[in-house]
Amino acid sequence: MTAEIVDVPQQAGPAAVPPWAEATTERPWRGLWWRCALVPLVVLTPLVTLTPSADHRFNVYSNGGLYLTHPWRLPVTAVRTVPQFLDLGNFRPLGRILEWSLDTAAFALTAFLGIPANIGLRVVSFAAAIVLTVAAVVLAEAVTARRPRLFGAPPSTAAAVLPFAIAAGLVAAGRLSTTVLFGGLYLTTSALVLGVAAWACRARRAGVLVVVLGAALAAFNELAYLAVPLATAAVLLRGRVVLGLRWLSPETLRGPSVRFAALLWVGFLPVFVPVRLLIRQRCAGGGCYVGSDIALGGAAGALPNRMASWLPPLMWPRATGGGLPHLAAAVPVLALLALAVLAWWTLRGLRGRPQLDRRQATGLAGVALVLLVLAGTLASLNAEVQDLAAAGVLGSGWRDSGLATVAGSLLVVALWRRFVPVLLTVLVLAGTVSAAANEDFRDATAAGRYPYLYDRIAQEVAGFDRTPAGDARRCALRAAFIQTSTANHHGVNQREVERFDMSLDRATRQLSGRRFCTAAPR
């Protein structure tokens, strides 16, 4: 936004960049990108062998088998199945392309590197968490920096500390948490929401491409809807609070960022409104997918619960099943050492760097609060989330967890501007406990027959044995799956058995040209 920068009053804050900072711009940013990758990995690594659950048990094999060598089928299938999914209550053609592509990427690790699918799914999810952290850093700088070029000076202190705050919130807070289920999809979508808002704040021009972007967000998924109001709020708060412009000044109303936000709405609403009306009509009699169905009755009561559930101390008991994580173990000790080294590296790079002034901190806190309300509102419209809130369950993860964690982290670094070493110490300790909580969650879910079964299936697919002994092992795993499915549903769940056979046959035919189990019905 070049027009706004020209009229920034001198008292609004330090807009000039010292010569030493201009000369050493590349190195601080490079170090920050490394920390955006390494800090979340330290906290998430205990989950690397987590057993796939829910639809992931089948989708990674089914989608990988379908699209690994035929990726052009992705958009065709997404468009062709729109009527089918509208009947179920959602409209996500672009989001499904992303979801299926991520499943295919996880399957590709099995095909090319022999990595079992359960680990491949975690690798994809970890990569999405890194992308989310990068997007959060870019948004923080886009909102607070007054310089014309976003990366034209070293990042702010708040941006440098932000990866530690986000990593502390990457907790496996229950089976619905984005660190456990569909992490690749919803963490990447959360990064998209943040990226659109950052783009809006720093837009230099706005045209037809922005209208197309707005329409694409309406066809992505429900979480992506939040990009439009967040971008609008970020643009207005940056202009009024950070840059000190009047609400109705020509610089504000005619600026490219305001036009960007307006054109997003122009593209978004013509797709969003008729689709939601159509879904409302088709779901009026019930029977729609509960994950995307809107429940208004308990939304107001669930909103405070969702706005508080991003706090790591509330998520830790959800990961451990109650109580504090076990800290006297190798994983927490190694996590503490790794995070301490990264924090020391961060502090060394912050010497002499200016902190956010009051206007910048207030603007960033305002954007964080808007994001927290938006994410909490979306989650509170879900019936399952409302049931958890009514039962007094705090800290449970859901699809909004990635955005809520970023919102809370932005709020923390905006409000805690001074005594950065103290803040980093607190965040390092919180990240250590979060890593321990993730280890406890993995250990708890690894007990029993169910996780062993799906981990063995993933290993058999990755290291496909063509001998009769290998086929016998795989058929034994199929029989165990049927037995487990029967026990869980008080009778054979024929649909699950059919999904099992279809998805695994697709996978093994793609990898080895043979069926998973030759004794299964064709």
Short mmCIF file of C-alpha atoms in Angstrom, two decimals:
data_model
loop_
_atom_site.label_atom_id
_atom_site.label_comp_id
_atom_site.label_asym_id
_atom_site.label_seq_id
_atom_site.Cartn_x
_atom_site.Cartn_y
_atom_site.Cartn_z
CA MET A 1 0.00 0.00 0.00
CA THR A 2 2.19 2.83 -1.23
CA ALA A 3 -0.48 5.55 -1.00
CA GLU A 4 -1.01 5.05 2.70
CA ILE A 5 2.67 5.07 3.53
CA VAL A 6 3.19 8.53 2.10
CA ASP A 7 0.83 10.11 4.62
CA VAL A 8 2.00 8.32 7.76
CA PRO A 9 2.51 10.88 10.54
CA GLN A 10 5.97 10.86 12.07
CA GLN A 11 4.65 10.26 15.58
CA ALA A 12 2.94 7.03 14.53
CA GLY A 13 6.13 5.02 15.03
CA PRO A 14 9.58 4.24 13.64
CA ALA A 15 9.02 3.95 9.89
CA ALA A 16 12.66 4.43 8.88
CA VAL A 17 14.97 1.45 8.65
CA PRO A 18 18.52 1.82 9.99
CA PRO A 19 21.33 1.36 7.43
CA TRP A 20 22.68 -1.68 9.26
CA ALA A 21 19.26 -3.30 9.00
CA GLU A 22 19.04 -2.77 5.24
CA ALA A 23 22.47 -4.34 4.84
CA THR A 24 21.58 -7.45 6.83
CA THR A 25 17.99 -8.06 5.70
CA GLU A 26 18.42 -11.44 4.03
CA ARG A 27 20.06 -13.25 6.94
CA PRO A 28 17.37 -12.51 9.60
CA TRP A 29 14.60 -13.61 7.25
CA ARG A 30 16.46 -16.78 6.32
CA GLY A 31 16.92 -17.61 9.99
CA LEU A 32 13.26 -16.94 10.69
CA TRP A 33 12.15 -19.29 7.91
CA TRP A 34 14.34 -22.00 9.39
CA ARG A 35 12.75 -21.50 12.80
CA CYS A 36 9.27 -21.59 11.20
CA ALA A 37 10.20 -25.10 10.05
CA LEU A 38 12.19 -26.42 12.99
CA VAL A 39 10.20 -25.17 15.98
CA PRO A 40 6.87 -26.81 14.97
CA LEU A 41 8.72 -30.00 14.02
CA VAL A 42 10.18 -30.30 17.51
CA VAL A 43 6.71 -30.26 19.06
CA LEU A 44 5.02 -32.45 16.43
CA THR A 45 7.69 -35.13 15.97
CA PRO A 46 6.28 -37.41 18.74
CA LEU A 47 3.21 -37.88 16.53
CA VAL A 48 5.14 -39.12 13.49
CA THR A 49 3.98 -42.74 13.94
CA LEU A 50 0.42 -41.90 14.97
CA THR A 51 -2.08 -44.42 13.61
CA PRO A 52 -4.46 -43.15 10.90
CA SER A 53 -8.09 -42.90 11.99
CA ALA A 54 -11.55 -42.23 10.58
CA ASP A 55 -11.53 -41.67 6.79
CA HIS A 56 -7.75 -41.58 6.69
CA ARG A 57 -7.76 -45.36 7.11
CA PHE A 58 -9.09 -45.60 3.55
CA ASN A 59 -8.67 -42.26 1.76
CA VAL A 60 -4.88 -42.25 1.55
CA TYR A 61 -4.97 -45.60 -0.29
CA SER A 62 -8.06 -44.88 -2.39
CA ASN A 63 -7.04 -41.38 -3.51
CA GLY A 64 -3.39 -42.34 -3.90
CA GLY A 65 -4.28 -45.32 -6.04
CA LEU A 66 -6.60 -43.22 -8.21
CA TYR A 67 -4.57 -40.08 -8.75
CA LEU A 68 -0.87 -40.86 -8.30
CA THR A 69 -0.36 -41.52 -12.01
CA HIS A 70 -3.47 -39.68 -13.23
CA PRO A 71 -3.47 -36.30 -11.41
CA TRP A 72 -5.56 -34.67 -14.16
CA ARG A 73 -8.52 -36.68 -12.89
CA LEU A 74 -8.59 -34.62 -9.67
CA PRO A 75 -10.45 -31.55 -10.98
CA VAL A 76 -12.70 -33.67 -13.20
CA THR A 77 -13.85 -35.82 -10.28
CA ALA A 78 -14.23 -32.80 -7.99
CA VAL A 79 -16.59 -31.10 -10.44
CA ARG A 80 -18.49 -34.28 -11.31
CA THR A 81 -19.24 -35.06 -7.65
CA VAL A 82 -20.56 -31.58 -6.77
CA PRO A 83 -24.27 -32.67 -6.89
CA GLN A 84 -23.51 -35.70 -4.73
CA PHE A 85 -21.83 -33.62 -2.02
CA LEU A 86 -24.45 -30.88 -2.20
CA ASP A 87 -26.99 -33.52 -1.19
CA LEU A 88 -24.79 -34.20 1.84
CA GLY A 89 -24.71 -30.52 2.78
CA ASN A 90 -21.40 -29.10 1.58
CA PHE A 91 -19.82 -27.46 -1.44
CA ARG A 92 -16.04 -27.94 -1.49
CA PRO A 93 -14.83 -28.76 -5.01
CA LEU A 94 -11.54 -26.85 -4.67
CA GLY A 95 -11.06 -28.03 -1.11
CA ARG A 96 -11.51 -31.63 -2.24
CA ILE A 97 -8.86 -31.19 -4.89
CA LEU A 98 -6.48 -30.08 -2.14
CA GLU A 99 -7.55 -32.90 0.18
CA TRP A 100 -7.13 -35.59 -2.47
CA SER A 101 -3.84 -34.07 -3.60
CA LEU A 102 -2.47 -34.25 -0.05
CA ASP A 103 -3.59 -37.88 0.26
CA THR A 104 -1.82 -38.57 -3.02
CA ALA A 105 1.31 -36.84 -1.75
CA ALA A 106 1.32 -39.07 1.35
CA PHE A 107 0.81 -42.12 -0.86
CA ALA A 108 3.64 -40.96 -3.12
CA LEU A 109 6.02 -41.28 -0.16
CA THR A 110 5.00 -44.93 0.02
CA ALA A 111 5.36 -45.43 -3.73
CA PHE A 112 8.74 -43.75 -4.16
CA LEU A 113 10.43 -44.09 -0.77
CA GLY A 114 8.70 -47.08 0.81
CA ILE A 115 7.48 -45.01 3.76
CA PRO A 116 4.28 -46.49 5.30
CA ALA A 117 1.16 -44.38 4.79
CA ASN A 118 0.68 -43.68 8.50
CA ILE A 119 4.03 -41.89 8.56
CA GLY A 120 3.39 -40.25 5.18
CA LEU A 121 0.19 -38.71 6.50
CA ARG A 122 2.10 -37.19 9.42
CA VAL A 123 4.83 -35.83 7.16
CA VAL A 124 2.19 -34.07 5.05
CA SER A 125 0.52 -32.73 8.19
CA PHE A 126 3.85 -31.47 9.56
CA ALA A 127 4.56 -29.70 6.28
CA ALA A 128 1.15 -28.03 6.51
CA ALA A 129 1.95 -26.85 10.06
CA ILE A 130 5.16 -25.29 8.76
CA VAL A 131 3.25 -23.52 5.96
CA LEU A 132 0.76 -22.25 8.56
CA THR A 133 3.59 -20.86 10.70
CA VAL A 134 5.15 -19.10 7.72
CA ALA A 135 1.76 -17.61 6.77
CA ALA A 136 1.25 -16.34 10.32
CA VAL A 137 4.66 -14.62 10.30
CA VAL A 138 3.92 -13.00 6.94
CA LEU A 139 0.52 -11.78 8.18
CA ALA A 140 2.07 -10.29 11.33
CA GLU A 141 4.60 -8.36 9.24
CA ALA A 142 2.01 -7.37 6.63
CA VAL A 143 -0.18 -5.80 9.32
CA THR A 144 2.51 -4.07 11.38
CA ALA A 145 5.30 -3.07 8.98
CA ARG A 146 5.04 0.45 7.50
CA ARG A 147 7.83 0.04 4.94
CA PRO A 148 6.89 -0.21 1.23
CA ARG A 149 8.63 -3.56 0.73
CA LEU A 150 7.47 -6.24 3.15
CA PHE A 151 10.82 -8.05 3.19
CA GLY A 152 12.88 -4.89 2.78
CA ALA A 153 14.04 -4.90 6.41
CA PRO A 154 14.58 -7.51 9.14
CA PRO A 155 11.40 -8.96 10.69
CA SER A 156 9.97 -7.47 13.85
CA THR A 157 10.56 -8.91 17.30
CA ALA A 158 6.97 -10.15 17.39
CA ALA A 159 7.37 -12.04 14.11
CA ALA A 160 10.64 -13.59 15.29
CA VAL A 161 9.02 -14.95 18.47
CA LEU A 162 5.77 -16.04 16.80
CA PRO A 163 6.88 -19.57 15.70
CA PHE A 164 7.45 -20.55 19.35
CA ALA A 165 3.96 -19.40 20.33
CA ILE A 166 2.33 -21.29 17.46
CA ALA A 167 4.32 -24.46 18.08
CA ALA A 168 3.19 -24.52 21.72
CA GLY A 169 -0.40 -24.74 20.46
CA LEU A 170 0.18 -27.69 18.11
CA VAL A 171 -1.25 -30.20 20.56
CA ALA A 172 -3.08 -33.44 19.77
CA ALA A 173 -6.10 -32.25 21.75
CA GLY A 174 -8.43 -35.14 21.02
CA ARG A 175 -9.34 -37.16 17.95
CA LEU A 176 -10.88 -34.15 16.15
CA SER A 177 -7.82 -31.92 16.50
CA THR A 178 -6.17 -30.79 13.27
CA THR A 179 -2.89 -32.25 14.52
CA VAL A 180 -4.60 -35.65 14.48
CA LEU A 181 -7.31 -35.67 11.79
CA PHE A 182 -7.14 -33.99 8.36
CA GLY A 183 -4.20 -31.88 9.50
CA GLY A 184 -2.85 -31.44 6.00
CA LEU A 185 -6.17 -30.12 4.70
CA TYR A 186 -7.21 -27.81 7.51
CA LEU A 187 -3.80 -26.46 8.44
CA THR A 188 -3.17 -25.66 4.77
CA THR A 189 -6.61 -24.04 4.53
CA SER A 190 -5.81 -21.99 7.62
CA ALA A 191 -2.58 -20.85 5.94
CA LEU A 192 -4.65 -19.83 2.90
CA VAL A 193 -6.91 -17.70 5.10
CA LEU A 194 -3.90 -15.92 6.62
CA GLY A 195 -2.19 -15.54 3.25
CA VAL A 196 -5.21 -13.83 1.67
CA ALA A 197 -5.36 -11.36 4.57
CA ALA A 198 -1.63 -10.62 4.26
CA TRP A 199 -1.99 -10.11 0.51
CA ALA A 200 -4.87 -7.71 1.05
CA CYS A 201 -2.84 -5.61 3.50
CA ARG A 202 0.06 -5.24 1.07
CA ALA A 203 -1.86 -5.13 -2.23
CA ARG A 204 -0.55 -2.69 -4.82
CA ARG A 205 -3.35 -3.28 -7.30
CA ALA A 206 -6.68 -5.10 -7.36
CA GLY A 207 -8.54 -6.41 -10.37
CA VAL A 208 -10.33 -9.38 -11.88
CA LEU A 209 -7.92 -11.83 -10.28
CA VAL A 210 -9.16 -10.80 -6.84
CA VAL A 211 -12.79 -11.38 -7.89
CA VAL A 212 -11.82 -14.87 -9.04
CA LEU A 213 -10.06 -15.43 -5.72
CA GLY A 214 -13.23 -14.48 -3.83
CA ALA A 215 -15.28 -16.95 -5.88
CA ALA A 216 -12.63 -19.65 -5.32
CA LEU A 217 -12.78 -19.15 -1.54
CA ALA A 218 -16.55 -19.73 -1.66
CA ALA A 219 -15.91 -23.02 -3.48
CA PHE A 220 -13.08 -24.18 -1.19
CA ASN A 221 -14.53 -25.17 2.20
CA GLU A 222 -16.20 -23.60 5.21
CA LEU A 223 -12.94 -22.68 6.90
CA ALA A 224 -11.78 -20.79 3.81
CA TYR A 225 -14.86 -18.55 4.04
CA LEU A 226 -13.16 -16.75 6.92
CA ALA A 227 -10.51 -15.31 4.59
CA VAL A 228 -12.90 -12.66 3.27
CA PRO A 229 -13.99 -11.04 6.57
CA LEU A 230 -10.49 -11.42 8.02
CA ALA A 231 -8.91 -9.66 5.03
CA THR A 232 -11.45 -6.84 5.36
CA ALA A 233 -10.79 -6.39 9.07
CA ALA A 234 -7.00 -6.57 8.62
CA VAL A 235 -7.05 -3.89 5.91
CA LEU A 236 -9.19 -1.52 7.97
CA LEU A 237 -7.26 -2.03 11.21
CA ARG A 238 -3.93 -1.57 9.50
CA GLY A 239 -5.03 1.62 7.80
CA ARG A 240 -6.70 3.20 10.82
CA VAL A 241 -4.60 1.94 13.73
CA VAL A 242 -1.14 1.11 12.38
CA LEU A 243 -0.87 3.79 9.68
CA GLY A 244 -3.01 6.36 11.51
CA LEU A 245 -5.29 7.16 8.54
CA ARG A 246 -8.85 8.44 8.96
CA TRP A 247 -11.63 5.94 8.26
CA LEU A 248 -13.15 8.01 5.42
CA SER A 249 -10.00 9.63 4.06
CA PRO A 250 -9.34 9.37 0.28
CA GLU A 251 -6.15 7.43 0.99
CA THR A 252 -8.23 4.83 2.81
CA LEU A 253 -11.25 4.58 0.52
CA ARG A 254 -9.30 4.66 -2.75
CA GLY A 255 -6.34 2.60 -1.65
CA PRO A 256 -5.61 -0.71 -3.37
CA SER A 257 -6.05 -2.66 -0.12
CA VAL A 258 -9.62 -1.44 0.34
CA ARG A 259 -10.38 -2.20 -3.30
CA PHE A 260 -8.86 -5.64 -2.81
CA ALA A 261 -11.18 -6.36 0.13
CA ALA A 262 -14.22 -5.03 -1.74
CA LEU A 263 -13.48 -7.15 -4.82
CA LEU A 264 -13.10 -10.23 -2.63
CA TRP A 265 -16.71 -9.74 -1.51
CA VAL A 266 -17.79 -9.15 -5.12
CA GLY A 267 -16.44 -12.55 -6.11
CA PHE A 268 -17.40 -14.36 -2.90
CA LEU A 269 -21.06 -13.47 -2.35
CA PRO A 270 -22.50 -14.52 -5.77
CA VAL A 271 -21.19 -18.04 -5.15
CA PHE A 272 -21.64 -18.26 -1.39
CA VAL A 273 -25.26 -17.03 -1.11
CA PRO A 274 -26.98 -19.29 -3.68
CA VAL A 275 -24.94 -22.32 -2.58
CA ARG A 276 -25.88 -21.87 1.07
CA LEU A 277 -29.53 -21.38 0.14
CA LEU A 278 -29.43 -24.57 -1.91
CA ILE A 279 -27.80 -26.51 0.93
CA ARG A 280 -30.38 -25.17 3.36
CA GLN A 281 -33.15 -26.40 1.09
CA ARG A 282 -31.65 -29.86 0.61
CA CYS A 283 -30.83 -30.33 4.29
CA ALA A 284 -34.12 -29.01 5.68
CA GLY A 285 -35.35 -32.54 6.34
CA GLY A 286 -32.11 -33.68 7.99
CA GLY A 287 -29.70 -36.37 6.86
CA CYS A 288 -26.84 -34.06 5.88
CA TYR A 289 -23.24 -34.54 6.92
CA VAL A 290 -22.98 -33.48 10.55
CA GLY A 291 -19.48 -32.09 10.07
CA SER A 292 -20.74 -29.27 7.85
CA ASP A 293 -24.32 -28.94 9.10
CA ILE A 294 -25.17 -25.63 10.79
CA ALA A 295 -26.73 -25.74 14.26
CA LEU A 296 -27.77 -22.31 15.54
CA GLY A 297 -29.39 -23.30 18.83
CA GLY A 298 -26.29 -23.74 20.99
CA ALA A 299 -23.87 -21.53 19.07
CA ALA A 300 -23.93 -18.62 21.52
CA GLY A 301 -23.19 -20.88 24.46
CA ALA A 302 -20.35 -22.66 22.66
CA LEU A 303 -18.56 -19.52 21.45
CA PRO A 304 -16.76 -18.66 24.74
CA ASN A 305 -15.62 -22.28 24.97
CA ARG A 306 -14.10 -22.19 21.48
CA MET A 307 -12.43 -18.82 22.03
CA ALA A 308 -10.62 -20.22 25.08
CA SER A 309 -9.81 -23.70 23.75
CA TRP A 310 -6.64 -22.59 21.94
CA LEU A 311 -4.78 -22.19 25.24
CA PRO A 312 -2.12 -24.94 25.53
CA PRO A 313 -2.76 -25.63 29.27
CA LEU A 314 -6.37 -26.44 28.37
CA MET A 315 -5.34 -28.71 25.49
CA TRP A 316 -2.76 -30.72 27.43
CA PRO A 317 -5.33 -32.70 29.50
CA ARG A 318 -7.27 -33.45 26.30
CA ALA A 319 -4.15 -35.00 24.83
CA THR A 320 -3.20 -36.98 27.92
CA GLY A 321 -6.68 -38.10 28.90
CA GLY A 322 -6.58 -35.98 32.05
CA GLY A 323 -3.77 -34.57 34.14
CA LEU A 324 -0.41 -33.18 33.15
CA PRO A 325 1.85 -34.78 30.54
CA HIS A 326 4.73 -36.99 31.63
CA LEU A 327 7.79 -34.74 31.62
CA ALA A 328 10.34 -37.17 33.04
CA ALA A 329 11.03 -38.86 29.71
CA ALA A 330 13.47 -38.65 26.84
CA VAL A 331 11.16 -36.83 24.40
CA PRO A 332 10.43 -33.81 26.65
CA VAL A 333 14.12 -33.48 27.57
CA LEU A 334 15.20 -33.55 23.93
CA ALA A 335 12.40 -31.13 23.00
CA LEU A 336 13.50 -28.73 25.74
CA LEU A 337 17.11 -28.81 24.55
CA ALA A 338 16.15 -28.28 20.91
CA LEU A 339 13.74 -25.42 21.68
CA ALA A 340 16.26 -23.80 24.02
CA VAL A 341 18.92 -23.80 21.29
CA LEU A 342 16.44 -22.31 18.79
CA ALA A 343 15.37 -19.67 21.34
CA TRP A 344 19.01 -18.73 22.01
CA TRP A 345 19.55 -18.42 18.26
CA THR A 346 16.50 -16.16 18.10
CA LEU A 347 17.66 -13.93 20.94
CA ARG A 348 21.06 -13.45 19.34
CA GLY A 349 19.38 -12.11 16.20
CA LEU A 350 17.12 -9.71 18.11
CA ARG A 351 19.86 -7.52 19.58
CA GLY A 352 19.23 -3.89 18.75
CA ARG A 353 16.10 -4.60 16.75
CA PRO A 354 13.15 -2.25 17.46
CA GLN A 355 10.01 -3.62 19.04
CA LEU A 356 6.45 -2.92 17.94
CA ASP A 357 5.22 0.50 18.97
CA ARG A 358 1.83 0.96 20.57
CA ARG A 359 -0.03 1.49 17.29
CA GLN A 360 1.50 -1.57 15.69
CA ALA A 361 0.80 -3.76 18.73
CA THR A 362 -2.80 -2.53 18.95
CA GLY A 363 -3.42 -3.18 15.27
CA LEU A 364 -1.97 -6.69 15.48
CA ALA A 365 -3.99 -7.45 18.62
CA GLY A 366 -7.13 -6.24 16.86
CA VAL A 367 -6.53 -8.57 13.91
CA ALA A 368 -5.86 -11.44 16.34
CA LEU A 369 -9.14 -10.83 18.16
CA VAL A 370 -11.10 -10.70 14.91
CA LEU A 371 -9.53 -13.97 13.80
CA LEU A 372 -10.25 -15.59 17.16
CA VAL A 373 -13.91 -14.56 17.01
CA LEU A 374 -14.27 -15.74 13.41
CA ALA A 375 -12.69 -19.13 14.09
CA GLY A 376 -14.66 -19.58 17.31
CA THR A 377 -17.94 -18.67 15.62
CA LEU A 378 -17.39 -21.17 12.82
CA ALA A 379 -16.66 -23.96 15.30
CA SER A 380 -19.55 -23.06 17.61
CA LEU A 381 -22.02 -23.55 14.74
CA ASN A 382 -21.23 -27.28 14.75
CA ALA A 383 -23.51 -29.59 16.75
CA GLU A 384 -20.69 -31.87 17.93
CA VAL A 385 -18.69 -28.90 19.19
CA GLN A 386 -21.78 -27.60 20.97
CA ASP A 387 -22.16 -30.95 22.75
CA LEU A 388 -18.58 -30.75 23.98
CA ALA A 389 -19.12 -27.20 25.20
CA ALA A 390 -22.35 -28.15 26.97
CA ALA A 391 -20.47 -30.94 28.74
CA GLY A 392 -17.93 -28.39 29.98
CA VAL A 393 -15.07 -29.78 27.89
CA LEU A 394 -12.40 -27.13 27.31
CA GLY A 395 -9.38 -27.37 25.06
CA SER A 396 -10.80 -29.84 22.57
CA GLY A 397 -9.40 -29.55 19.05
CA TRP A 398 -11.51 -29.07 15.91
CA ARG A 399 -11.08 -27.71 12.40
CA ASP A 400 -10.67 -24.18 13.75
CA SER A 401 -7.72 -25.17 15.95
CA GLY A 402 -5.05 -24.00 13.51
CA LEU A 403 -6.58 -20.54 13.11
CA ALA A 404 -7.40 -20.25 16.81
CA THR A 405 -3.81 -21.14 17.72
CA VAL A 406 -2.47 -18.49 15.35
CA ALA A 407 -4.96 -15.93 16.69
CA GLY A 408 -3.98 -16.61 20.29
CA SER A 409 -0.28 -16.54 19.41
CA LEU A 410 -0.63 -13.19 17.62
CA LEU A 411 -2.45 -11.83 20.64
CA VAL A 412 0.30 -13.00 23.00
CA VAL A 413 3.18 -11.50 21.01
CA ALA A 414 1.25 -8.26 20.44
CA LEU A 415 0.45 -7.72 24.12
CA TRP A 416 3.80 -8.92 25.49
CA ARG A 417 6.11 -6.46 23.76
CA ARG A 418 8.77 -6.14 26.45
CA PHE A 419 11.00 -8.62 28.27
CA VAL A 420 11.31 -10.83 25.21
CA PRO A 421 13.71 -13.29 26.92
CA VAL A 422 11.04 -13.95 29.54
CA LEU A 423 8.40 -14.52 26.89
CA LEU A 424 10.67 -16.88 24.96
CA THR A 425 11.41 -18.83 28.13
CA VAL A 426 7.70 -19.26 28.82
CA LEU A 427 7.06 -20.36 25.23
CA VAL A 428 9.97 -22.83 25.25
CA LEU A 429 8.60 -24.42 28.43
CA ALA A 430 5.07 -24.51 26.96
CA GLY A 431 6.37 -26.08 23.77
CA THR A 432 8.19 -28.72 25.80
CA VAL A 433 5.01 -29.65 27.65
CA SER A 434 3.11 -29.73 24.34
CA ALA A 435 5.67 -32.17 22.91
CA ALA A 436 5.25 -34.33 26.01
CA ALA A 437 1.47 -34.19 25.63
CA ASN A 438 1.77 -35.30 22.01
CA GLU A 439 3.94 -38.22 23.08
CA ASP A 440 1.34 -39.22 25.69
CA PHE A 441 -1.42 -39.03 23.10
CA ARG A 442 0.52 -41.24 20.70
CA ASP A 443 1.31 -43.77 23.43
CA ALA A 444 -2.32 -43.91 24.55
CA THR A 445 -3.67 -44.40 21.04
CA ALA A 446 -1.02 -47.03 20.23
CA ALA A 447 -2.40 -49.42 22.84
CA GLY A 448 -4.68 -52.27 21.79
CA ARG A 449 -5.47 -54.16 18.60
CA TYR A 450 -6.89 -51.28 16.52
CA PRO A 451 -3.70 -49.22 15.96
CA TYR A 452 -1.57 -52.34 15.49
CA LEU A 453 -3.93 -53.49 12.73
CA TYR A 454 -3.76 -50.27 10.68
CA ASP A 455 -0.03 -49.85 11.18
CA ARG A 456 0.52 -53.42 9.96
CA ILE A 457 -1.68 -52.73 6.94
CA ALA A 458 0.40 -49.65 6.10
CA GLN A 459 3.61 -51.68 6.37
CA GLU A 460 2.24 -54.48 4.18
CA VAL A 461 1.25 -51.99 1.48
CA ALA A 462 4.65 -50.25 1.63
CA GLY A 463 6.67 -53.47 1.53
CA PHE A 464 4.35 -55.56 -0.64
CA ASP A 465 5.25 -59.25 -0.45
CA ARG A 466 4.27 -61.11 -3.64
CA THR A 467 4.73 -64.58 -2.14
CA PRO A 468 1.83 -66.77 -0.93
CA ALA A 469 2.98 -66.09 2.63
CA GLY A 470 2.58 -62.34 2.04
CA ASP A 471 -0.91 -62.83 0.62
CA ALA A 472 -1.83 -64.96 3.65
CA ARG A 473 -0.65 -62.22 6.01
CA ARG A 474 -2.67 -59.58 4.18
CA CYS A 475 -5.78 -61.76 4.13
CA ALA A 476 -5.33 -62.32 7.86
CA LEU A 477 -5.23 -58.54 8.33
CA ARG A 478 -8.44 -58.25 6.30
CA ALA A 479 -10.09 -60.85 8.54
CA ALA A 480 -8.92 -58.95 11.61
CA PHE A 481 -10.38 -55.75 10.17
CA ILE A 482 -13.76 -57.44 9.64
CA GLN A 483 -13.65 -58.78 13.19
CA THR A 484 -12.82 -55.34 14.60
CA SER A 485 -15.52 -53.70 12.49
CA THR A 486 -18.07 -56.28 13.68
CA ALA A 487 -17.18 -55.67 17.31
CA ASN A 488 -17.50 -51.89 16.91
CA HIS A 489 -20.85 -51.99 15.08
CA HIS A 490 -22.49 -55.08 16.63
CA GLY A 491 -22.52 -56.78 13.25
CA VAL A 492 -20.58 -56.68 10.01
CA ASN A 493 -20.38 -53.14 8.64
CA GLN A 494 -20.56 -54.06 4.98
CA ARG A 495 -19.86 -50.52 3.81
CA GLU A 496 -16.58 -50.36 5.73
CA VAL A 497 -15.55 -53.77 4.42
CA GLU A 498 -16.25 -52.63 0.85
CA ARG A 499 -14.24 -49.43 1.40
CA PHE A 500 -11.41 -51.49 2.84
CA ASP A 501 -11.27 -53.80 -0.18
CA MET A 502 -11.71 -51.04 -2.75
CA SER A 503 -9.14 -48.64 -1.30
CA LEU A 504 -6.42 -51.19 -0.58
CA ASP A 505 -6.89 -52.93 -3.93
CA ARG A 506 -6.46 -49.57 -5.65
CA ALA A 507 -3.28 -48.95 -3.70
CA THR A 508 -1.62 -52.31 -4.24
CA ARG A 509 -2.64 -52.52 -7.90
CA GLN A 510 -1.00 -49.13 -8.37
CA LEU A 511 2.17 -50.11 -6.53
CA SER A 512 2.53 -53.79 -7.36
CA GLY A 513 -0.11 -54.70 -9.94
CA ARG A 514 -1.88 -57.12 -7.55
CA ARG A 515 -4.82 -57.18 -5.16
CA PHE A 516 -4.29 -56.64 -1.46
CA CYS A 517 -5.94 -59.98 -0.60
CA THR A 518 -6.75 -62.51 -3.31
CA ALA A 519 -9.38 -64.19 -1.11
CA ALA A 520 -11.54 -61.03 -0.95
CA PRO A 521 -14.63 -60.88 -3.20
CA ARG A 522 -14.04 -59.09 -6.48
#
